[in-house]
Short mmCIF file of N, CA and C in Angstrom, two decimals:
data_model
loop_
_atom_site.label_atom_id
_atom_site.label_comp_id
_atom_site.label_asym_id
_atom_site.label_seq_id
_atom_site.Cartn_x
_atom_site.Cartn_y
_atom_site.Cartn_z
N UNK I 196 -129.16 -28.02 118.49
CA UNK I 196 -128.26 -26.90 118.39
C UNK I 196 -129.01 -25.63 118.79
N UNK I 197 -128.41 -24.81 119.59
CA UNK I 197 -129.01 -23.56 120.05
C UNK I 197 -128.65 -22.45 119.06
N UNK I 198 -129.64 -21.65 118.65
CA UNK I 198 -129.41 -20.57 117.70
C UNK I 198 -129.35 -19.23 118.43
N UNK I 199 -128.53 -18.34 117.90
CA UNK I 199 -128.38 -17.02 118.48
C UNK I 199 -129.64 -16.18 118.28
N UNK I 200 -130.31 -16.36 117.13
CA UNK I 200 -131.51 -15.59 116.80
C UNK I 200 -132.68 -16.54 116.63
N UNK I 201 -133.90 -16.08 116.94
CA UNK I 201 -135.08 -16.92 116.70
C UNK I 201 -135.18 -17.29 115.21
N UNK I 202 -135.78 -18.42 114.92
CA UNK I 202 -135.94 -18.88 113.54
C UNK I 202 -136.58 -17.78 112.70
N UNK I 203 -135.98 -17.50 111.56
CA UNK I 203 -136.50 -16.49 110.65
C UNK I 203 -136.02 -15.07 110.94
N UNK I 204 -135.35 -14.85 112.05
CA UNK I 204 -134.92 -13.49 112.41
C UNK I 204 -133.60 -13.10 111.76
N UNK I 205 -132.79 -14.08 111.35
CA UNK I 205 -131.47 -13.76 110.79
C UNK I 205 -131.55 -12.82 109.58
N UNK I 206 -132.46 -13.03 108.61
CA UNK I 206 -132.54 -12.08 107.50
C UNK I 206 -132.83 -10.65 107.97
N UNK I 207 -133.65 -10.50 108.98
CA UNK I 207 -133.95 -9.16 109.50
C UNK I 207 -132.73 -8.53 110.16
N UNK I 208 -131.99 -9.32 110.90
CA UNK I 208 -130.77 -8.84 111.55
C UNK I 208 -129.75 -8.41 110.49
N UNK I 209 -129.58 -9.24 109.45
CA UNK I 209 -128.65 -8.90 108.37
C UNK I 209 -129.08 -7.63 107.65
N UNK I 210 -130.37 -7.49 107.39
CA UNK I 210 -130.87 -6.28 106.72
C UNK I 210 -130.60 -5.04 107.56
N UNK I 211 -130.81 -5.13 108.87
CA UNK I 211 -130.54 -4.00 109.76
C UNK I 211 -129.06 -3.65 109.75
N UNK I 212 -128.20 -4.66 109.75
CA UNK I 212 -126.76 -4.42 109.71
C UNK I 212 -126.36 -3.73 108.41
N UNK I 213 -126.96 -4.16 107.29
CA UNK I 213 -126.64 -3.53 106.00
C UNK I 213 -127.11 -2.08 105.97
N UNK I 214 -128.28 -1.80 106.52
CA UNK I 214 -128.77 -0.42 106.57
C UNK I 214 -127.85 0.44 107.42
N UNK I 215 -127.35 -0.10 108.51
CA UNK I 215 -126.42 0.65 109.36
C UNK I 215 -125.14 0.96 108.59
N UNK I 216 -124.65 -0.03 107.82
CA UNK I 216 -123.44 0.17 107.03
C UNK I 216 -123.66 1.26 105.98
N UNK I 217 -124.81 1.23 105.30
CA UNK I 217 -125.13 2.25 104.29
C UNK I 217 -125.17 3.62 104.96
N UNK I 218 -125.79 3.71 106.13
CA UNK I 218 -125.86 4.97 106.85
C UNK I 218 -124.48 5.49 107.21
N UNK I 219 -123.59 4.60 107.63
CA UNK I 219 -122.21 4.99 107.93
C UNK I 219 -121.52 5.54 106.70
N UNK I 220 -121.72 4.85 105.57
CA UNK I 220 -121.10 5.32 104.33
C UNK I 220 -121.60 6.72 103.97
N UNK I 221 -122.89 6.97 104.12
CA UNK I 221 -123.44 8.28 103.78
C UNK I 221 -122.85 9.37 104.67
N UNK I 222 -122.62 9.06 105.94
CA UNK I 222 -121.99 10.03 106.84
C UNK I 222 -120.56 10.31 106.40
N UNK I 223 -119.85 9.27 105.99
CA UNK I 223 -118.47 9.44 105.53
C UNK I 223 -118.42 10.27 104.26
N UNK I 224 -119.31 9.96 103.33
CA UNK I 224 -119.36 10.68 102.05
C UNK I 224 -119.66 12.16 102.29
N UNK I 225 -120.56 12.46 103.22
CA UNK I 225 -120.94 13.85 103.50
C UNK I 225 -119.75 14.67 103.98
N UNK I 226 -118.74 14.03 104.56
CA UNK I 226 -117.57 14.75 105.06
C UNK I 226 -116.53 15.04 103.98
N UNK I 227 -116.73 14.49 102.78
CA UNK I 227 -115.74 14.62 101.72
C UNK I 227 -116.26 15.51 100.59
N UNK I 228 -115.60 16.62 100.38
CA UNK I 228 -116.00 17.56 99.33
C UNK I 228 -115.00 17.49 98.17
N UNK I 229 -115.53 17.34 96.96
CA UNK I 229 -114.66 17.28 95.79
C UNK I 229 -113.84 18.57 95.67
N UNK I 230 -112.55 18.40 95.36
CA UNK I 230 -111.66 19.54 95.20
C UNK I 230 -111.11 20.08 96.50
N UNK I 231 -111.66 19.62 97.64
CA UNK I 231 -111.23 20.10 98.94
C UNK I 231 -110.62 18.96 99.76
N UNK I 232 -111.31 17.83 99.81
CA UNK I 232 -110.84 16.69 100.61
C UNK I 232 -109.53 16.16 100.06
N UNK I 233 -108.61 15.85 100.95
CA UNK I 233 -107.31 15.32 100.57
C UNK I 233 -107.35 13.79 100.57
N UNK I 234 -106.29 13.20 100.05
CA UNK I 234 -106.12 11.75 100.12
C UNK I 234 -106.21 11.27 101.56
N UNK I 235 -105.60 11.99 102.48
CA UNK I 235 -105.62 11.61 103.89
C UNK I 235 -107.04 11.71 104.46
N UNK I 236 -107.82 12.71 104.03
CA UNK I 236 -109.21 12.82 104.47
C UNK I 236 -110.00 11.58 104.02
N UNK I 237 -109.79 11.18 102.78
CA UNK I 237 -110.48 10.00 102.24
C UNK I 237 -110.10 8.77 103.06
N UNK I 238 -108.83 8.59 103.32
CA UNK I 238 -108.37 7.41 104.05
C UNK I 238 -108.82 7.45 105.52
N UNK I 239 -108.95 8.63 106.08
CA UNK I 239 -109.44 8.75 107.45
C UNK I 239 -110.90 8.27 107.52
N UNK I 240 -111.69 8.58 106.50
CA UNK I 240 -113.10 8.20 106.50
C UNK I 240 -113.33 6.76 106.06
N UNK I 241 -112.60 6.31 105.04
CA UNK I 241 -112.87 5.00 104.45
C UNK I 241 -111.81 3.94 104.75
N UNK I 242 -110.66 4.36 105.27
CA UNK I 242 -109.60 3.40 105.57
C UNK I 242 -108.70 3.15 104.36
N UNK I 243 -107.94 2.09 104.45
CA UNK I 243 -107.01 1.72 103.37
C UNK I 243 -107.81 1.12 102.22
N UNK I 244 -107.58 1.59 100.98
CA UNK I 244 -108.34 1.05 99.86
C UNK I 244 -107.99 -0.41 99.59
N UNK I 245 -108.96 -1.14 99.07
CA UNK I 245 -108.73 -2.52 98.65
C UNK I 245 -107.74 -2.57 97.50
N UNK I 246 -107.87 -1.61 96.60
CA UNK I 246 -107.00 -1.57 95.42
C UNK I 246 -106.82 -0.10 95.03
N UNK I 247 -105.71 0.19 94.35
CA UNK I 247 -105.46 1.53 93.84
C UNK I 247 -105.08 1.40 92.37
N UNK I 248 -105.89 2.01 91.50
CA UNK I 248 -105.56 2.08 90.08
C UNK I 248 -104.73 3.35 89.88
N UNK I 249 -103.59 3.20 89.20
CA UNK I 249 -102.72 4.35 88.94
C UNK I 249 -102.79 4.68 87.45
N UNK I 250 -103.25 5.89 87.13
CA UNK I 250 -103.39 6.31 85.75
C UNK I 250 -102.14 7.07 85.30
N UNK I 251 -101.97 7.17 83.99
CA UNK I 251 -100.75 7.78 83.42
C UNK I 251 -100.57 9.23 83.83
N UNK I 252 -101.66 9.97 84.05
CA UNK I 252 -101.55 11.39 84.37
C UNK I 252 -101.27 11.65 85.86
N UNK I 253 -101.09 10.58 86.64
CA UNK I 253 -100.82 10.73 88.07
C UNK I 253 -102.07 10.59 88.93
N UNK I 254 -103.22 10.50 88.29
CA UNK I 254 -104.47 10.29 89.03
C UNK I 254 -104.48 8.88 89.59
N UNK I 255 -105.07 8.74 90.76
CA UNK I 255 -105.24 7.42 91.37
C UNK I 255 -106.71 7.21 91.69
N UNK I 256 -107.15 5.98 91.54
CA UNK I 256 -108.53 5.63 91.86
C UNK I 256 -108.49 4.60 92.99
N UNK I 257 -109.05 4.99 94.14
CA UNK I 257 -109.11 4.12 95.30
C UNK I 257 -110.40 3.31 95.24
N UNK I 258 -110.28 2.00 95.47
CA UNK I 258 -111.46 1.13 95.47
C UNK I 258 -111.81 0.74 96.90
N UNK I 259 -113.08 0.95 97.25
CA UNK I 259 -113.62 0.55 98.55
C UNK I 259 -114.85 -0.30 98.28
N UNK I 260 -114.79 -1.56 98.65
CA UNK I 260 -115.88 -2.48 98.38
C UNK I 260 -116.69 -2.77 99.64
N UNK I 261 -117.96 -3.03 99.43
CA UNK I 261 -118.84 -3.50 100.51
C UNK I 261 -119.31 -4.92 100.20
N UNK I 262 -118.72 -5.53 99.17
CA UNK I 262 -119.00 -6.91 98.83
C UNK I 262 -118.27 -7.80 99.83
N UNK I 263 -118.70 -8.97 100.18
CA UNK I 263 -119.70 -9.76 99.47
C UNK I 263 -121.12 -9.54 99.95
N UNK I 264 -121.34 -8.99 101.15
CA UNK I 264 -122.72 -8.87 101.64
C UNK I 264 -123.34 -7.52 101.38
N UNK I 265 -122.52 -6.50 101.17
CA UNK I 265 -123.06 -5.18 100.91
C UNK I 265 -123.51 -5.04 99.46
N UNK I 266 -123.90 -3.83 99.08
CA UNK I 266 -124.45 -3.62 97.75
C UNK I 266 -123.77 -2.47 97.02
N UNK I 267 -122.57 -2.08 97.47
CA UNK I 267 -121.88 -0.95 96.86
C UNK I 267 -120.40 -1.25 96.67
N UNK I 268 -119.84 -0.64 95.66
CA UNK I 268 -118.40 -0.55 95.45
C UNK I 268 -118.13 0.91 95.13
N UNK I 269 -117.35 1.57 95.97
CA UNK I 269 -117.03 2.98 95.76
C UNK I 269 -115.67 3.10 95.08
N UNK I 270 -115.59 3.98 94.09
CA UNK I 270 -114.33 4.38 93.49
C UNK I 270 -114.15 5.86 93.81
N UNK I 271 -113.06 6.19 94.47
CA UNK I 271 -112.77 7.57 94.84
C UNK I 271 -111.51 7.99 94.09
N UNK I 272 -111.65 9.03 93.29
CA UNK I 272 -110.56 9.51 92.45
C UNK I 272 -109.77 10.59 93.18
N UNK I 273 -108.46 10.42 93.19
CA UNK I 273 -107.53 11.38 93.79
C UNK I 273 -106.68 11.95 92.65
N UNK I 274 -106.76 13.27 92.45
CA UNK I 274 -106.01 13.91 91.38
C UNK I 274 -104.52 13.94 91.68
N UNK I 275 -103.72 14.33 90.67
CA UNK I 275 -102.27 14.42 90.86
C UNK I 275 -101.87 15.36 91.99
N UNK I 276 -102.76 16.32 92.32
CA UNK I 276 -102.48 17.27 93.41
C UNK I 276 -102.83 16.72 94.79
N UNK I 277 -103.32 15.46 94.86
CA UNK I 277 -103.66 14.84 96.13
C UNK I 277 -105.05 15.17 96.64
N UNK I 278 -105.87 15.87 95.85
CA UNK I 278 -107.24 16.21 96.23
C UNK I 278 -108.23 15.26 95.58
N UNK I 279 -109.32 14.99 96.29
CA UNK I 279 -110.36 14.14 95.76
C UNK I 279 -111.09 14.87 94.63
N UNK I 280 -111.18 14.21 93.49
CA UNK I 280 -111.86 14.82 92.34
C UNK I 280 -113.16 14.11 91.98
N UNK I 281 -113.43 12.97 92.63
CA UNK I 281 -114.68 12.27 92.34
C UNK I 281 -114.90 11.11 93.28
N UNK I 282 -116.18 10.83 93.52
CA UNK I 282 -116.58 9.68 94.33
C UNK I 282 -117.81 9.10 93.66
N UNK I 283 -117.69 7.84 93.25
CA UNK I 283 -118.83 7.23 92.57
C UNK I 283 -119.06 5.82 93.08
N UNK I 284 -120.33 5.45 93.11
CA UNK I 284 -120.77 4.11 93.46
C UNK I 284 -120.99 3.42 92.12
N UNK I 285 -120.19 2.38 91.81
CA UNK I 285 -120.17 1.80 90.46
C UNK I 285 -121.10 0.62 90.25
N UNK I 286 -121.75 0.14 91.30
CA UNK I 286 -122.69 -0.97 91.12
C UNK I 286 -124.06 -0.38 90.81
N UNK I 287 -124.21 -0.04 89.52
CA UNK I 287 -125.37 0.70 89.03
C UNK I 287 -125.59 0.32 87.56
N UNK I 288 -126.84 0.30 87.10
CA UNK I 288 -127.10 -0.08 85.70
C UNK I 288 -126.30 0.70 84.65
N UNK I 289 -125.99 1.96 84.92
CA UNK I 289 -125.21 2.73 83.93
C UNK I 289 -123.81 2.15 83.74
N UNK I 290 -123.23 1.58 84.80
CA UNK I 290 -121.93 0.93 84.69
C UNK I 290 -122.08 -0.48 84.13
N UNK I 291 -123.13 -1.19 84.53
CA UNK I 291 -123.35 -2.54 84.01
C UNK I 291 -123.50 -2.52 82.49
N UNK I 292 -124.12 -1.47 81.96
CA UNK I 292 -124.34 -1.37 80.51
C UNK I 292 -123.02 -1.28 79.73
N UNK I 293 -121.95 -0.91 80.39
CA UNK I 293 -120.64 -0.80 79.73
C UNK I 293 -119.96 -2.15 79.56
N UNK I 294 -120.44 -3.18 80.27
CA UNK I 294 -119.84 -4.52 80.17
C UNK I 294 -120.35 -5.16 78.88
N UNK I 295 -119.42 -5.47 77.99
CA UNK I 295 -119.76 -6.00 76.67
C UNK I 295 -119.02 -7.31 76.40
N UNK I 296 -119.63 -8.19 75.59
CA UNK I 296 -118.93 -9.42 75.20
C UNK I 296 -117.55 -9.11 74.62
N UNK I 297 -116.57 -9.93 75.01
CA UNK I 297 -115.20 -9.74 74.53
C UNK I 297 -114.31 -8.95 75.46
N UNK I 298 -114.91 -8.22 76.42
CA UNK I 298 -114.08 -7.48 77.38
C UNK I 298 -113.28 -8.48 78.21
N UNK I 299 -112.12 -8.02 78.71
CA UNK I 299 -111.27 -8.88 79.53
C UNK I 299 -111.63 -8.77 81.01
N UNK I 300 -111.20 -9.76 81.77
CA UNK I 300 -111.40 -9.75 83.22
C UNK I 300 -110.86 -8.45 83.83
N UNK I 301 -109.61 -8.03 83.52
CA UNK I 301 -109.12 -6.78 84.13
C UNK I 301 -109.95 -5.55 83.75
N UNK I 302 -110.49 -5.51 82.53
CA UNK I 302 -111.32 -4.37 82.13
C UNK I 302 -112.59 -4.30 82.97
N UNK I 303 -113.23 -5.43 83.18
CA UNK I 303 -114.45 -5.46 83.99
C UNK I 303 -114.12 -5.14 85.44
N UNK I 304 -113.03 -5.68 85.92
CA UNK I 304 -112.60 -5.44 87.31
C UNK I 304 -112.35 -3.95 87.55
N UNK I 305 -111.72 -3.27 86.57
CA UNK I 305 -111.47 -1.82 86.69
C UNK I 305 -112.78 -1.03 86.63
N UNK I 306 -113.79 -1.57 85.98
CA UNK I 306 -115.06 -0.89 85.83
C UNK I 306 -115.97 -1.06 87.06
N UNK I 307 -116.02 -2.28 87.62
CA UNK I 307 -116.98 -2.60 88.67
C UNK I 307 -116.36 -2.90 90.04
N UNK I 308 -115.07 -3.11 90.10
CA UNK I 308 -114.44 -3.44 91.37
C UNK I 308 -114.57 -4.92 91.70
N UNK I 309 -114.27 -5.23 92.93
CA UNK I 309 -114.25 -6.62 93.40
C UNK I 309 -115.66 -7.21 93.41
N UNK I 310 -115.82 -8.42 92.87
CA UNK I 310 -117.13 -9.06 92.93
C UNK I 310 -117.39 -9.67 94.31
N UNK I 311 -118.66 -9.98 94.53
CA UNK I 311 -119.05 -10.65 95.78
C UNK I 311 -118.67 -12.11 95.74
N UNK I 312 -118.72 -12.71 94.55
CA UNK I 312 -118.50 -14.15 94.44
C UNK I 312 -117.97 -14.50 93.06
N UNK I 313 -117.13 -15.53 93.02
CA UNK I 313 -116.61 -16.09 91.77
C UNK I 313 -116.82 -17.59 91.80
N UNK I 314 -117.28 -18.15 90.68
CA UNK I 314 -117.45 -19.60 90.58
C UNK I 314 -116.92 -20.07 89.23
N UNK I 315 -116.14 -21.13 89.26
CA UNK I 315 -115.63 -21.73 88.02
C UNK I 315 -116.43 -22.99 87.70
N UNK I 316 -116.74 -23.16 86.44
CA UNK I 316 -117.46 -24.34 85.95
C UNK I 316 -116.56 -25.02 84.92
N UNK I 317 -115.83 -26.03 85.39
CA UNK I 317 -114.81 -26.69 84.57
C UNK I 317 -115.38 -27.31 83.30
N UNK I 318 -116.50 -28.01 83.41
CA UNK I 318 -117.06 -28.70 82.24
C UNK I 318 -117.52 -27.72 81.16
N UNK I 319 -118.07 -26.60 81.59
CA UNK I 319 -118.53 -25.58 80.62
C UNK I 319 -117.39 -24.67 80.17
N UNK I 320 -116.25 -24.76 80.89
CA UNK I 320 -115.10 -23.89 80.63
C UNK I 320 -115.50 -22.41 80.75
N UNK I 321 -116.22 -22.14 81.87
CA UNK I 321 -116.68 -20.79 82.14
C UNK I 321 -116.42 -20.43 83.61
N UNK I 322 -116.32 -19.13 83.84
CA UNK I 322 -116.24 -18.60 85.21
C UNK I 322 -117.30 -17.52 85.33
N UNK I 323 -118.01 -17.50 86.46
CA UNK I 323 -119.09 -16.55 86.70
C UNK I 323 -118.72 -15.67 87.89
N UNK I 324 -118.84 -14.36 87.70
CA UNK I 324 -118.62 -13.39 88.77
C UNK I 324 -119.93 -12.71 89.07
N UNK I 325 -120.25 -12.54 90.36
CA UNK I 325 -121.47 -11.86 90.80
C UNK I 325 -121.13 -10.65 91.64
N UNK I 326 -121.87 -9.56 91.40
CA UNK I 326 -121.82 -8.36 92.25
C UNK I 326 -123.21 -8.15 92.81
N UNK I 327 -123.32 -7.93 94.11
CA UNK I 327 -124.61 -7.66 94.73
C UNK I 327 -124.87 -6.15 94.70
N UNK I 328 -126.11 -5.78 94.36
CA UNK I 328 -126.47 -4.37 94.30
C UNK I 328 -127.96 -4.21 94.61
N UNK I 329 -128.37 -2.97 94.82
CA UNK I 329 -129.77 -2.67 95.11
C UNK I 329 -130.41 -1.92 93.96
N UNK I 330 -131.59 -2.37 93.57
CA UNK I 330 -132.43 -1.66 92.61
C UNK I 330 -133.61 -1.15 93.42
N UNK I 331 -133.47 0.08 93.94
CA UNK I 331 -134.44 0.58 94.91
C UNK I 331 -134.25 -0.20 96.20
N UNK I 332 -135.28 -0.93 96.62
CA UNK I 332 -135.18 -1.77 97.81
C UNK I 332 -135.01 -3.24 97.46
N UNK I 333 -134.95 -3.56 96.16
CA UNK I 333 -134.85 -4.94 95.71
C UNK I 333 -133.39 -5.34 95.57
N UNK I 334 -133.03 -6.44 96.25
CA UNK I 334 -131.66 -6.95 96.14
C UNK I 334 -131.50 -7.67 94.81
N UNK I 335 -130.42 -7.33 94.11
CA UNK I 335 -130.14 -7.89 92.79
C UNK I 335 -128.71 -8.41 92.76
N UNK I 336 -128.43 -9.16 91.71
CA UNK I 336 -127.09 -9.62 91.40
C UNK I 336 -126.81 -9.27 89.95
N UNK I 337 -125.64 -8.66 89.71
CA UNK I 337 -125.18 -8.47 88.33
C UNK I 337 -124.18 -9.59 88.08
N UNK I 338 -124.44 -10.40 87.08
CA UNK I 338 -123.65 -11.60 86.81
C UNK I 338 -122.94 -11.46 85.47
N UNK I 339 -121.63 -11.71 85.50
CA UNK I 339 -120.82 -11.72 84.28
C UNK I 339 -120.24 -13.12 84.10
N UNK I 340 -120.42 -13.68 82.91
CA UNK I 340 -119.88 -15.00 82.59
C UNK I 340 -118.70 -14.81 81.64
N UNK I 341 -117.56 -15.40 82.01
CA UNK I 341 -116.34 -15.34 81.22
C UNK I 341 -116.03 -16.72 80.66
N UNK I 342 -115.35 -16.75 79.51
CA UNK I 342 -114.78 -18.02 79.05
C UNK I 342 -113.46 -18.23 79.79
N UNK I 343 -112.83 -19.38 79.61
CA UNK I 343 -111.59 -19.65 80.34
C UNK I 343 -110.39 -18.88 79.77
N UNK I 344 -110.61 -18.10 78.73
CA UNK I 344 -109.57 -17.19 78.25
C UNK I 344 -109.72 -15.81 78.89
N UNK I 345 -110.70 -15.66 79.79
CA UNK I 345 -110.88 -14.39 80.50
C UNK I 345 -111.61 -13.34 79.71
N UNK I 346 -112.46 -13.74 78.77
CA UNK I 346 -113.25 -12.80 77.97
C UNK I 346 -114.73 -12.94 78.32
N UNK I 347 -115.43 -11.80 78.38
CA UNK I 347 -116.85 -11.80 78.70
C UNK I 347 -117.63 -12.51 77.61
N UNK I 348 -118.46 -13.47 78.05
CA UNK I 348 -119.40 -14.13 77.14
C UNK I 348 -120.75 -13.42 77.19
N UNK I 349 -121.23 -13.12 78.41
CA UNK I 349 -122.50 -12.41 78.57
C UNK I 349 -122.58 -11.83 79.97
N UNK I 350 -123.57 -10.96 80.15
CA UNK I 350 -123.78 -10.32 81.44
C UNK I 350 -125.26 -10.00 81.58
N UNK I 351 -125.76 -10.08 82.82
CA UNK I 351 -127.18 -9.80 83.06
C UNK I 351 -127.41 -9.52 84.54
N UNK I 352 -128.47 -8.77 84.82
CA UNK I 352 -128.93 -8.57 86.19
C UNK I 352 -130.07 -9.53 86.46
N UNK I 353 -130.11 -10.03 87.71
CA UNK I 353 -131.18 -10.93 88.11
C UNK I 353 -131.48 -10.70 89.58
N UNK I 354 -132.64 -11.18 90.02
CA UNK I 354 -132.97 -11.09 91.44
C UNK I 354 -131.94 -11.89 92.22
N UNK I 355 -131.63 -11.40 93.41
CA UNK I 355 -130.65 -12.08 94.26
C UNK I 355 -131.17 -13.49 94.56
N UNK I 356 -130.41 -14.53 94.19
CA UNK I 356 -130.86 -15.90 94.43
C UNK I 356 -131.14 -16.19 95.90
N UNK I 357 -130.51 -15.49 96.81
CA UNK I 357 -130.76 -15.70 98.23
C UNK I 357 -132.21 -15.36 98.58
N UNK I 358 -132.79 -14.37 97.88
CA UNK I 358 -134.18 -14.00 98.12
C UNK I 358 -135.13 -14.94 97.39
N UNK I 359 -134.76 -15.35 96.19
CA UNK I 359 -135.60 -16.21 95.37
C UNK I 359 -135.80 -17.55 96.05
N UNK I 360 -134.73 -18.14 96.60
CA UNK I 360 -134.80 -19.47 97.17
C UNK I 360 -135.08 -19.50 98.67
N UNK I 361 -135.15 -18.35 99.29
CA UNK I 361 -135.33 -18.27 100.74
C UNK I 361 -136.64 -18.95 101.16
N UNK I 362 -137.71 -18.76 100.40
CA UNK I 362 -139.00 -19.31 100.77
C UNK I 362 -139.15 -20.80 100.48
N UNK I 363 -138.19 -21.41 99.76
CA UNK I 363 -138.33 -22.81 99.38
C UNK I 363 -137.67 -23.76 100.36
N UNK I 364 -137.19 -23.26 101.50
CA UNK I 364 -136.52 -24.12 102.48
C UNK I 364 -137.50 -24.97 103.24
#
């Protein structure tokens, strides 16, 4: 079989692509000023949101994910007046610390956005969700384990398994 990239080059190509994506996001973010940028400005820069949370006061939270291969999930808040009031990257230890045993799937989803991966384990009666994120330059995974009733059993950060097992091939 003929490969597009020399052996061992694929991780470097993927890393370069991710850095380009991060750079694009930073350029988009720089164009959006809180209290000034409109909903249309946000959509012009980031496109159609993956999901929109609608709050009782008329505020909306737009979700933009870079999962499964990226390391960010952006939540952009649009006030009732149609202006951007906040932009935050939620795949960060300060948000992970809010995930507690007993929380529901929708609560975690509203906090962290779309995961990179979901796996169900029938015999254990558990489901595991992973979010990919960066701790400095180190690729990590934040993993949440739910019971089959949709409640958090535990959560932890770990090194990205793709990096851990890459050398054992």
